[in-house]
Amino acid sequence: MISAEKIPNNVGLSSNKRLQRALEHWQPKYIQWWKDMGPQGFQDYHHVYVRTAVSVDPSGWAHFEYVKLPEYRWGIFLADPVHDRRIGFGDFLGQPVWQEVPGEFRNQLRRLIVTQGDTEPASVEQQRWLGQRCPSLYDLRNLFQVNVEEGRHLWAMVYLLHSYFGRDGRDEAEELLARQSGNRDKPRILDAFNEPIENWLDFFMFTMFTDRDGKSQLLSLSESSLDPLSRTTRFMLTEEAHHMFVGETGISRIVERTCQLLQNAGYSEDVRRLGGIDLPTIQKFINLWFSLSLDLHGNEISTNAATYFGNGLKGRAQEDRWDDHHVTEAMYELEVPGEGRLERKAIPMRTAMNEVLRDWYVGDCEAGVQRWNKIFERHSMSDRLRLPDRKFNRGIGMFSSLHFDPSGAPLSNEEWERRKNEWLPSPADREYLLSIMAQPVYEPGKFANYISPPLRGINRQPIHFEYVRTEA
Ligand SMILES: [Fe+2]
Ligand SMILES: [Fe+2]
């Protein structure tokens, strides 16, 4: 039964009959999906120390308790309204924002919401086997926290579909549970969300780079003229921050451990022989997940992106930091493949909005990599991790039919085929990672050999806290 007790919300669910009816139909299917496609092996007998959002104020969204995963209270929250909010960019700049969906933009808005919504359950599906290989209870709990919040993000998008898009919206909400990550017949919409995440290095890279794409997209949607979309995504951003924290600190802890292992062995030993993850492998996974996540920002030149901007549907990240919000005259210069070499070309900025967002994204990733590199400095080591050039390993956009090495130098097809395993994870790398993750670590306070403990626990609990309990 649908109740405010079970579904914490600030959207007036108890008096909204239409939404209640729609959710009564959808919610049981969601729970079935969660059991079938959510964390495998942790549905029935485990209690997880997770955070549940019970309201949007800072104290309310950091409410911690032990729950059984299928009994998590997935809620519906909008960030507080901004008084007299006005459209911040595009052709309707300065007009009041919309509380309902304008008919002429209905299809475009639905498409934006469905594309965002599709990524949320997709990542839960991708990560569903990881619990069986976890490096510690602390990490296991973080995985499940990310998973339940991605589930809640799905609820957030489904709320919009049910509330503002009538019959079509309800159909789309069903489809969001019907597509499956990696499924040949009914895959998820975006490629990076069909890639398997089979080991914890993938998982930490995914939460570092792909959840950060989520942040890009949510920042640009939170500028939207459709106020409910803006408020929904603004609240989602608060949760997204924890996902990126999990990814960034996960890699930091692996790098830290690798440095220790190297140091203990007098820098002469192969880290793999010590059971750690060697730096070249870490670099390959950066190359992979960064390039896959760059693709998520779409084509460099895009009339869709121009239309979304012009119509006020999707803005730039932190739109208020720009001076010109009409962007009718401004040009944007980018690198394009020309006759046998790369050329610089200026195009109208509106058509380059995907690239503008990608710039923001690359900068945010770069700052994270710099934080990782501080670890080497602390250990007085000269090694460094880096982002590959943005032309490297692209599957979407102007560079997708060409090949480049991580420094951006062009390569022939043959050379790419011959050398790609130097830059991207090879089957042997994956096999090695699975071999060191084969035994999960479920003992409180214990950590797998390839990763350091975190600096502190969750919600001021000690590191040896029993973050996931098993029923006797
Ligand atoms: Fe999400
Ligand atoms: Fe996320």
GROMACS .gro file of C-alpha atoms and ligand atoms in nm:
model
  474
    1MET     CA    1   0.000   0.000   0.000
    2ILE     CA    2   0.123   0.349  -0.084
    3SER     CA    3   0.170   0.571   0.222
    4ALA     CA    4   0.381   0.867   0.325
    5GLU     CA    5   0.523   0.643   0.598
    6LYS     CA    6   0.661   0.402   0.339
    7ILE     CA    7   0.745   0.664   0.080
    8PRO     CA    8   0.896   0.968   0.252
    9ASN     CA    9   0.820   1.268   0.033
   10ASN     CA   10   0.767   1.640   0.014
   11VAL     CA   11   0.541   1.637  -0.291
   12GLY     CA   12   0.209   1.603  -0.107
   13LEU     CA   13   0.173   1.237  -0.195
   14SER     CA   14  -0.101   1.174   0.062
   15SER     CA   15  -0.336   1.422  -0.111
   16ASN     CA   16  -0.233   1.349  -0.469
   17LYS     CA   17  -0.469   1.074  -0.583
   18ARG     CA   18  -0.339   1.065  -0.939
   19LEU     CA   19   0.021   1.010  -0.832
   20GLN     CA   20  -0.086   0.755  -0.570
   21ARG     CA   21  -0.273   0.552  -0.829
   22ALA     CA   22   0.016   0.559  -1.071
   23LEU     CA   23   0.263   0.458  -0.800
   24GLU     CA   24   0.041   0.180  -0.668
   25HIS     CA   25   0.074   0.024  -1.007
   26TRP     CA   26   0.444   0.091  -1.055
   27GLN     CA   27   0.588   0.036  -0.706
   28PRO     CA   28   0.534  -0.346  -0.687
   29LYS     CA   29   0.707  -0.380  -1.025
   30TYR     CA   30   0.992  -0.170  -0.898
   31ILE     CA   31   1.035  -0.396  -0.591
   32GLN     CA   32   1.029  -0.702  -0.813
   33TRP     CA   33   1.292  -0.540  -1.038
   34TRP     CA   34   1.504  -0.454  -0.733
   35LYS     CA   35   1.495  -0.816  -0.609
   36ASP     CA   36   1.572  -0.960  -0.953
   37MET     CA   37   1.825  -0.707  -1.074
   38GLY     CA   38   1.954  -0.539  -0.757
   39PRO     CA   39   2.238  -0.661  -0.529
   40GLN     CA   40   2.253  -1.038  -0.564
   41GLY     CA   41   2.275  -1.241  -0.245
   42PHE     CA   42   2.195  -0.952  -0.010
   43GLN     CA   43   1.819  -0.920  -0.032
   44ASP     CA   44   1.684  -1.148   0.239
   45TYR     CA   45   1.915  -1.191   0.535
   46HIS     CA   46   2.128  -0.879   0.550
   47HIS     CA   47   2.077  -0.553   0.735
   48VAL     CA   48   2.268  -0.260   0.591
   49TYR     CA   49   2.360   0.060   0.772
   50VAL     CA   50   2.235   0.311   0.515
   51ARG     CA   51   2.129   0.669   0.488
   52THR     CA   52   1.766   0.736   0.400
   53ALA     CA   53   1.642   1.076   0.288
   54VAL     CA   54   1.340   1.164   0.500
   55SER     CA   55   1.330   1.536   0.418
   56VAL     CA   56   1.537   1.787   0.218
   57ASP     CA   57   1.692   1.980   0.505
   58PRO     CA   58   2.050   1.879   0.592
   59SER     CA   59   1.946   1.680   0.901
   60GLY     CA   60   1.669   1.503   0.711
   61TRP     CA   61   1.865   1.354   0.431
   62ALA     CA   62   2.131   1.212   0.656
   63HIS     CA   63   1.915   0.977   0.857
   64PHE     CA   64   2.103   0.650   0.924
   65GLU     CA   65   1.957   0.313   1.020
   66TYR     CA   66   1.992  -0.059   0.954
   67VAL     CA   67   1.754  -0.177   0.685
   68LYS     CA   68   1.695  -0.483   0.474
   69LEU     CA   69   1.756  -0.367   0.119
   70PRO     CA   70   1.411  -0.444  -0.029
   71GLU     CA   71   1.258  -0.254   0.264
   72TYR     CA   72   1.455   0.064   0.197
   73ARG     CA   73   1.224   0.366   0.196
   74TRP     CA   74   1.272   0.513  -0.148
   75GLY     CA   75   1.130   0.863  -0.128
   76ILE     CA   76   1.037   1.151  -0.358
   77PHE     CA   77   1.195   1.486  -0.290
   78LEU     CA   78   1.220   1.823  -0.457
   79ALA     CA   79   1.469   2.083  -0.338
   80ASP     CA   80   1.297   2.387  -0.186
   81PRO     CA   81   1.145   2.624  -0.441
   82VAL     CA   82   1.334   2.941  -0.524
   83HIS     CA   83   1.108   3.245  -0.481
   84ASP     CA   84   1.014   3.409  -0.813
   85ARG     CA   85   1.256   3.188  -1.005
   86ARG     CA   86   1.310   3.307  -1.365
   87ILE     CA   87   1.433   3.130  -1.676
   88GLY     CA   88   1.810   3.169  -1.673
   89PHE     CA   89   1.912   3.114  -2.036
   90GLY     CA   90   1.797   3.071  -2.395
   91ASP     CA   91   1.517   3.236  -2.589
   92PHE     CA   92   1.283   3.282  -2.290
   93LEU     CA   93   1.544   3.435  -2.062
   94GLY     CA   94   1.390   3.631  -1.775
   95GLN     CA   95   1.036   3.487  -1.801
   96PRO     CA   96   0.888   3.299  -1.504
   97VAL     CA   97   0.982   2.930  -1.492
   98TRP     CA   98   0.721   2.668  -1.584
   99GLN     CA   99   0.527   2.465  -1.330
  100GLU     CA  100   0.369   2.255  -1.605
  101VAL     CA  101   0.517   2.110  -1.922
  102PRO     CA  102   0.455   2.335  -2.226
  103GLY     CA  103   0.292   2.127  -2.501
  104GLU     CA  104   0.548   2.223  -2.763
  105PHE     CA  105   0.839   2.092  -2.551
  106ARG     CA  106   0.668   1.784  -2.417
  107ASN     CA  107   0.854   1.533  -2.632
  108GLN     CA  108   1.194   1.692  -2.580
  109LEU     CA  109   1.149   1.709  -2.204
  110ARG     CA  110   1.022   1.354  -2.185
  111ARG     CA  111   1.323   1.238  -2.377
  112LEU     CA  112   1.564   1.420  -2.145
  113ILE     CA  113   1.396   1.274  -1.837
  114VAL     CA  114   1.382   0.921  -1.978
  115THR     CA  115   1.749   0.931  -2.080
  116GLN     CA  116   1.851   1.045  -1.733
  117GLY     CA  117   1.610   0.800  -1.567
  118ASP     CA  118   1.744   0.505  -1.767
  119THR     CA  119   2.095   0.543  -1.628
  120GLU     CA  120   1.981   0.506  -1.266
  121PRO     CA  121   1.852   0.145  -1.264
  122ALA     CA  122   2.116   0.058  -1.524
  123SER     CA  123   2.401   0.121  -1.281
  124VAL     CA  124   2.233  -0.092  -1.012
  125GLU     CA  125   2.213  -0.375  -1.265
  126GLN     CA  126   2.575  -0.332  -1.366
  127GLN     CA  127   2.690  -0.351  -1.005
  128ARG     CA  128   2.468  -0.632  -0.882
  129TRP     CA  129   2.737  -0.899  -0.840
  130LEU     CA  130   2.999  -0.683  -0.669
  131GLY     CA  131   2.888  -0.766  -0.315
  132GLN     CA  132   3.022  -1.118  -0.363
  133ARG     CA  133   3.375  -0.980  -0.412
  134CYS     CA  134   3.384  -0.688  -0.171
  135PRO     CA  135   3.709  -0.572  -0.009
  136SER     CA  136   3.541  -0.492   0.329
  137LEU     CA  137   3.210  -0.438   0.504
  138TYR     CA  138   3.271  -0.064   0.485
  139ASP     CA  139   3.294  -0.087   0.106
  140LEU     CA  140   3.000  -0.324   0.086
  141ARG     CA  141   2.787  -0.071   0.270
  142ASN     CA  142   2.901   0.208   0.039
  143LEU     CA  143   2.812  -0.001  -0.265
  144PHE     CA  144   2.461  -0.058  -0.131
  145GLN     CA  145   2.425   0.309  -0.038
  146VAL     CA  146   2.505   0.405  -0.396
  147ASN     CA  147   2.265   0.137  -0.524
  148VAL     CA  148   1.967   0.242  -0.313
  149GLU     CA  149   2.022   0.606  -0.405
  150GLU     CA  150   2.037   0.525  -0.775
  151GLY     CA  151   1.708   0.348  -0.710
  152ARG     CA  152   1.578   0.668  -0.554
  153HIS     CA  153   1.697   0.866  -0.857
  154LEU     CA  154   1.485   0.636  -1.068
  155TRP     CA  155   1.192   0.720  -0.840
  156ALA     CA  156   1.266   1.089  -0.889
  157MET     CA  157   1.244   1.060  -1.268
  158VAL     CA  158   0.938   0.834  -1.248
  159TYR     CA  159   0.770   1.092  -1.027
  160LEU     CA  160   0.816   1.349  -1.305
  161LEU     CA  161   0.691   1.109  -1.571
  162HIS     CA  162   0.384   1.013  -1.368
  163SER     CA  163   0.301   1.366  -1.265
  164TYR     CA  164   0.359   1.562  -1.585
  165PHE     CA  165   0.341   1.329  -1.884
  166GLY     CA  166   0.012   1.139  -1.845
  167ARG     CA  167  -0.029   0.809  -2.021
  168ASP     CA  168   0.301   0.836  -2.214
  169GLY     CA  169   0.480   0.904  -1.889
  170ARG     CA  170   0.335   0.592  -1.728
  171ASP     CA  171   0.441   0.384  -2.028
  172GLU     CA  172   0.792   0.525  -2.010
  173ALA     CA  173   0.807   0.445  -1.637
  174GLU     CA  174   0.733   0.080  -1.717
  175GLU     CA  175   0.996   0.075  -1.989
  176LEU     CA  176   1.255   0.199  -1.743
  177LEU     CA  177   1.212  -0.131  -1.559
  178ALA     CA  178   1.197  -0.338  -1.878
  179ARG     CA  179   1.526  -0.242  -2.043
  180GLN     CA  180   1.829  -0.415  -1.894
  181SER     CA  181   2.194  -0.330  -1.882
  182GLY     CA  182   2.384  -0.533  -2.138
  183ASN     CA  183   2.071  -0.708  -2.266
  184ARG     CA  184   2.102  -0.776  -2.637
  185ASP     CA  185   1.738  -0.719  -2.722
  186LYS     CA  186   1.648  -0.444  -2.477
  187PRO     CA  187   1.968  -0.269  -2.371
  188ARG     CA  188   1.994   0.048  -2.166
  189ILE     CA  189   1.993   0.367  -2.376
  190LEU     CA  190   2.354   0.479  -2.328
  191ASP     CA  191   2.656   0.260  -2.399
  192ALA     CA  192   2.855   0.312  -2.080
  193PHE     CA  193   2.553   0.172  -1.893
  194ASN     CA  194   2.571  -0.154  -2.083
  195GLU     CA  195   2.932  -0.226  -1.986
  196PRO     CA  196   2.975  -0.492  -1.719
  197ILE     CA  197   3.116  -0.381  -1.383
  198GLU     CA  198   3.266  -0.702  -1.258
  199ASN     CA  199   3.541  -0.592  -1.026
  200TRP     CA  200   3.594  -0.317  -0.769
  201LEU     CA  201   3.843  -0.123  -0.977
  202ASP     CA  202   3.569  -0.088  -1.239
  203PHE     CA  203   3.326   0.013  -0.964
  204PHE     CA  204   3.546   0.285  -0.817
  205MET     CA  205   3.628   0.420  -1.164
  206PHE     CA  206   3.261   0.413  -1.255
  207THR     CA  207   3.162   0.610  -0.944
  208MET     CA  208   3.452   0.850  -1.002
  209PHE     CA  209   3.396   0.914  -1.373
  210THR     CA  210   3.049   0.799  -1.473
  211ASP     CA  211   2.872   0.931  -1.164
  212ARG     CA  212   3.058   1.254  -1.234
  213ASP     CA  213   2.895   1.260  -1.576
  214GLY     CA  214   2.575   1.223  -1.374
  215LYS     CA  215   2.680   1.537  -1.190
  216SER     CA  216   2.736   1.724  -1.522
  217GLN     CA  217   2.395   1.621  -1.648
  218LEU     CA  218   2.218   1.698  -1.320
  219LEU     CA  219   2.385   2.039  -1.302
  220SER     CA  220   2.263   2.125  -1.650
  221LEU     CA  221   1.912   1.987  -1.585
  222SER     CA  222   1.892   2.177  -1.257
  223GLU     CA  223   1.907   2.496  -1.469
  224SER     CA  224   1.594   2.387  -1.657
  225SER     CA  225   1.296   2.616  -1.704
  226LEU     CA  226   1.073   2.326  -1.602
  227ASP     CA  227   1.081   2.400  -1.230
  228PRO     CA  228   0.988   2.052  -1.099
  229LEU     CA  229   1.275   1.906  -1.306
  230SER     CA  230   1.512   2.168  -1.172
  231ARG     CA  231   1.410   2.105  -0.811
  232THR     CA  232   1.423   1.726  -0.846
  233THR     CA  233   1.771   1.725  -0.995
  234ARG     CA  234   1.899   1.980  -0.746
  235PHE     CA  235   1.820   1.740  -0.464
  236MET     CA  236   1.971   1.445  -0.654
  237LEU     CA  237   2.301   1.635  -0.668
  238THR     CA  238   2.334   1.617  -0.291
  239GLU     CA  239   2.329   1.236  -0.313
  240GLU     CA  240   2.554   1.223  -0.619
  241ALA     CA  241   2.831   1.383  -0.416
  242HIS     CA  242   2.855   1.072  -0.198
  243HIS     CA  243   2.881   0.846  -0.505
  244MET     CA  244   3.181   1.040  -0.632
  245PHE     CA  245   3.329   1.035  -0.284
  246VAL     CA  246   3.307   0.654  -0.289
  247GLY     CA  247   3.484   0.642  -0.626
  248GLU     CA  248   3.752   0.897  -0.559
  249THR     CA  249   3.845   0.767  -0.214
  250GLY     CA  250   3.823   0.407  -0.334
  251ILE     CA  251   4.094   0.475  -0.591
  252SER     CA  252   4.292   0.682  -0.339
  253ARG     CA  253   4.295   0.387  -0.103
  254ILE     CA  254   4.408   0.147  -0.377
  255VAL     CA  255   4.684   0.387  -0.484
  256GLU     CA  256   4.787   0.434  -0.123
  257ARG     CA  257   4.812   0.059  -0.074
  258THR     CA  258   5.007   0.014  -0.397
  259CYS     CA  259   5.256   0.278  -0.284
  260GLN     CA  260   5.296   0.102   0.052
  261LEU     CA  261   5.352  -0.235  -0.112
  262LEU     CA  262   5.609  -0.085  -0.346
  263GLN     CA  263   5.783   0.091  -0.062
  264ASN     CA  264   5.794  -0.219   0.159
  265ALA     CA  265   5.952  -0.411  -0.125
  266GLY     CA  266   6.214  -0.145  -0.189
  267TYR     CA  267   6.047  -0.041  -0.517
  268SER     CA  268   6.193  -0.339  -0.695
  269GLU     CA  269   5.910  -0.584  -0.683
  270ASP     CA  270   5.623  -0.638  -0.926
  271VAL     CA  271   5.320  -0.519  -0.725
  272ARG     CA  272   5.112  -0.806  -0.858
  273ARG     CA  273   5.341  -1.054  -0.693
  274LEU     CA  274   5.257  -0.878  -0.368
  275GLY     CA  275   4.885  -0.904  -0.437
  276GLY     CA  276   4.837  -0.534  -0.511
  277ILE     CA  277   4.712  -0.348  -0.815
  278ASP     CA  278   4.996  -0.208  -1.024
  279LEU     CA  279   4.987   0.153  -1.143
  280PRO     CA  280   4.976   0.069  -1.517
  281THR     CA  281   4.654  -0.127  -1.455
  282ILE     CA  282   4.503   0.162  -1.259
  283GLN     CA  283   4.596   0.395  -1.547
  284LYS     CA  284   4.426   0.165  -1.800
  285PHE     CA  285   4.102   0.173  -1.603
  286ILE     CA  286   4.118   0.552  -1.590
  287ASN     CA  287   4.162   0.554  -1.968
  288LEU     CA  288   3.862   0.326  -2.012
  289TRP     CA  289   3.607   0.487  -1.782
  290PHE     CA  290   3.706   0.845  -1.860
  291SER     CA  291   3.666   0.789  -2.234
  292LEU     CA  292   3.334   0.602  -2.191
  293SER     CA  293   3.206   0.884  -1.975
  294LEU     CA  294   3.316   1.152  -2.222
  295ASP     CA  295   3.094   0.979  -2.476
  296LEU     CA  296   2.794   1.027  -2.246
  297HIS     CA  297   2.809   1.400  -2.316
  298GLY     CA  298   2.708   1.338  -2.681
  299ASN     CA  299   2.828   1.475  -3.015
  300GLU     CA  300   3.060   1.774  -3.022
  301ILE     CA  301   2.834   1.952  -3.267
  302SER     CA  302   2.468   1.896  -3.193
  303THR     CA  303   2.154   2.068  -3.312
  304ASN     CA  304   1.963   1.887  -3.035
  305ALA     CA  305   2.186   2.046  -2.775
  306ALA     CA  306   2.128   2.386  -2.940
  307THR     CA  307   1.752   2.332  -2.932
  308TYR     CA  308   1.755   2.223  -2.567
  309PHE     CA  309   1.948   2.535  -2.480
  310GLY     CA  310   1.741   2.773  -2.693
  311ASN     CA  311   1.417   2.636  -2.550
  312GLY     CA  312   1.547   2.665  -2.196
  313LEU     CA  313   1.527   2.293  -2.124
  314LYS     CA  314   1.891   2.216  -2.043
  315GLY     CA  315   2.145   2.482  -1.948
  316ARG     CA  316   2.517   2.486  -1.891
  317ALA     CA  317   2.666   2.369  -1.563
  318GLN     CA  318   2.652   2.666  -1.324
  319GLU     CA  319   2.481   2.886  -1.583
  320ASP     CA  320   2.503   3.192  -1.354
  321ARG     CA  321   2.882   3.192  -1.388
  322TRP     CA  322   2.847   3.290  -1.755
  323ASP     CA  323   2.786   3.648  -1.865
  324ASP     CA  324   2.591   3.587  -2.182
  325HIS     CA  325   2.281   3.370  -2.131
  326HIS     CA  326   2.125   3.419  -2.475
  327VAL     CA  327   2.428   3.284  -2.659
  328THR     CA  328   2.299   3.388  -3.000
  329GLU     CA  329   2.624   3.545  -3.126
  330ALA     CA  330   2.895   3.365  -2.929
  331MET     CA  331   3.121   3.122  -3.108
  332TYR     CA  332   3.308   2.823  -2.971
  333GLU     CA  333   3.637   2.696  -3.107
  334LEU     CA  334   3.707   2.326  -3.116
  335GLU     CA  335   3.938   2.073  -3.277
  336VAL     CA  336   3.792   1.888  -3.575
  337PRO     CA  337   3.939   1.623  -3.805
  338GLY     CA  338   4.030   1.786  -4.138
  339GLU     CA  339   4.211   1.667  -4.449
  340GLY     CA  340   4.452   1.421  -4.292
  341ARG     CA  341   4.512   1.635  -3.985
  342LEU     CA  342   4.331   1.818  -3.705
  343GLU     CA  343   4.213   2.173  -3.752
  344ARG     CA  344   4.063   2.436  -3.527
  345LYS     CA  345   3.719   2.553  -3.620
  346ALA     CA  346   3.475   2.805  -3.471
  347ILE     CA  347   3.110   2.707  -3.453
  348PRO     CA  348   2.804   2.878  -3.297
  349MET     CA  349   2.827   2.809  -2.926
  350ARG     CA  350   2.468   2.688  -2.901
  351THR     CA  351   2.553   2.391  -3.121
  352ALA     CA  352   2.860   2.322  -2.905
  353MET     CA  353   2.670   2.295  -2.576
  354ASN     CA  354   2.763   1.928  -2.532
  355GLU     CA  355   3.126   2.025  -2.570
  356VAL     CA  356   3.088   2.312  -2.325
  357LEU     CA  357   2.949   2.069  -2.066
  358ARG     CA  358   3.229   1.826  -2.150
  359ASP     CA  359   3.481   2.103  -2.076
  360TRP     CA  360   3.329   2.147  -1.733
  361TYR     CA  361   3.343   1.771  -1.683
  362VAL     CA  362   3.706   1.733  -1.789
  363GLY     CA  363   3.807   2.010  -1.550
  364ASP     CA  364   3.625   1.842  -1.261
  365CYS     CA  365   3.790   1.505  -1.341
  366GLU     CA  366   4.132   1.666  -1.374
  367ALA     CA  367   4.104   1.812  -1.024
  368GLY     CA  368   4.027   1.463  -0.891
  369VAL     CA  369   4.330   1.309  -1.063
  370GLN     CA  370   4.548   1.583  -0.915
  371ARG     CA  371   4.422   1.486  -0.570
  372TRP     CA  372   4.527   1.126  -0.641
  373ASN     CA  373   4.870   1.241  -0.749
  374LYS     CA  374   4.924   1.403  -0.409
  375ILE     CA  375   4.952   1.048  -0.272
  376PHE     CA  376   5.267   0.988  -0.479
  377GLU     CA  377   5.409   1.318  -0.362
  378ARG     CA  378   5.353   1.216  -0.001
  379HIS     CA  379   5.543   0.894  -0.070
  380SER     CA  380   5.818   1.084  -0.255
  381MET     CA  381   5.745   0.886  -0.568
  382SER     CA  382   5.769   1.031  -0.917
  383ASP     CA  383   5.481   0.826  -1.062
  384ARG     CA  384   5.171   1.016  -1.175
  385LEU     CA  385   4.826   0.923  -1.303
  386ARG     CA  386   4.674   1.126  -1.584
  387LEU     CA  387   4.361   1.166  -1.793
  388PRO     CA  388   4.398   1.050  -2.151
  389ASP     CA  389   4.343   1.300  -2.430
  390ARG     CA  390   3.974   1.347  -2.500
  391LYS     CA  391   4.009   1.201  -2.851
  392PHE     CA  392   4.131   0.869  -2.709
  393ASN     CA  393   3.901   0.564  -2.741
  394ARG     CA  394   3.588   0.756  -2.831
  395GLY     CA  395   3.276   0.574  -2.941
  396ILE     CA  396   3.065   0.883  -3.007
  397GLY     CA  397   3.139   1.206  -3.190
  398MET     CA  398   3.383   1.321  -3.455
  399PHE     CA  399   3.672   1.114  -3.328
  400SER     CA  400   3.487   0.784  -3.298
  401SER     CA  401   3.595   0.661  -3.641
  402LEU     CA  402   3.960   0.754  -3.580
  403HIS     CA  403   4.226   0.625  -3.344
  404PHE     CA  404   4.451   0.814  -3.104
  405ASP     CA  405   4.690   0.718  -2.829
  406PRO     CA  406   4.635   0.855  -2.477
  407SER     CA  407   4.848   1.160  -2.555
  408GLY     CA  408   4.624   1.243  -2.854
  409ALA     CA  409   4.864   1.135  -3.131
  410PRO     CA  410   4.682   0.980  -3.429
  411LEU     CA  411   4.726   0.608  -3.496
  412SER     CA  412   4.650   0.381  -3.788
  413ASN     CA  413   4.391   0.107  -3.742
  414GLU     CA  414   4.665  -0.157  -3.738
  415GLU     CA  415   4.867   0.024  -3.479
  416TRP     CA  416   4.561   0.073  -3.261
  417GLU     CA  417   4.474  -0.297  -3.280
  418ARG     CA  418   4.829  -0.394  -3.204
  419ARG     CA  419   4.873  -0.161  -2.910
  420LYS     CA  420   4.532  -0.100  -2.750
  421ASN     CA  421   4.599  -0.347  -2.465
  422GLU     CA  422   4.882  -0.120  -2.354
  423TRP     CA  423   4.622   0.148  -2.281
  424LEU     CA  424   4.299  -0.034  -2.205
  425PRO     CA  425   4.233  -0.325  -1.966
  426SER     CA  426   4.321  -0.655  -2.132
  427PRO     CA  427   4.152  -0.988  -2.057
  428ALA     CA  428   4.463  -1.081  -1.854
  429ASP     CA  429   4.430  -0.764  -1.642
  430ARG     CA  430   4.067  -0.847  -1.572
  431GLU     CA  431   4.154  -1.203  -1.484
  432TYR     CA  432   4.418  -1.083  -1.241
  433LEU     CA  433   4.174  -0.846  -1.070
  434LEU     CA  434   3.914  -1.119  -1.034
  435SER     CA  435   4.179  -1.345  -0.885
  436ILE     CA  436   4.261  -1.101  -0.603
  437MET     CA  437   3.892  -1.030  -0.542
  438ALA     CA  438   3.776  -1.391  -0.546
  439GLN     CA  439   3.749  -1.404  -0.165
  440PRO     CA  440   3.515  -1.137  -0.029
  441VAL     CA  441   3.609  -0.980   0.305
  442TYR     CA  442   3.310  -0.981   0.541
  443GLU     CA  443   3.487  -0.947   0.874
  444PRO     CA  444   3.437  -0.606   1.043
  445GLY     CA  445   3.752  -0.393   1.031
  446LYS     CA  446   3.932  -0.622   0.785
  447PHE     CA  447   4.034  -0.506   0.437
  448ALA     CA  448   4.149  -0.687   0.126
  449ASN     CA  449   4.523  -0.673   0.068
  450TYR     CA  450   4.499  -0.445  -0.237
  451ILE     CA  451   4.325  -0.154  -0.062
  452SER     CA  452   4.396   0.061   0.246
  453PRO     CA  453   4.133   0.123   0.513
  454PRO     CA  454   3.953   0.459   0.481
  455LEU     CA  455   4.061   0.750   0.698
  456ARG     CA  456   3.735   0.741   0.889
  457GLY     CA  457   3.409   0.548   0.904
  458ILE     CA  458   3.062   0.643   0.786
  459ASN     CA  459   2.851   0.877   0.999
  460ARG     CA  460   3.127   0.897   1.263
  461GLN     CA  461   3.116   0.524   1.322
  462PRO     CA  462   3.449   0.350   1.368
  463ILE     CA  463   3.611   0.178   1.072
  464HIS     CA  464   3.559  -0.163   1.235
  465PHE     CA  465   3.184  -0.097   1.272
  466GLU     CA  466   2.961  -0.378   1.145
  467TYR     CA  467   2.823  -0.186   0.848
  468VAL     CA  468   2.640  -0.491   0.713
  469ARG     CA  469   2.492  -0.745   0.953
  470THR     CA  470   2.380  -1.093   0.873
  471GLU     CA  471   2.071  -1.234   1.041
  472ALA     CA  472   2.151  -1.526   1.264
  473FE      FE  473   2.197   0.877  -1.002
  474FE      FE  474   2.517   0.832  -0.885
   0.00000   0.00000   0.00000
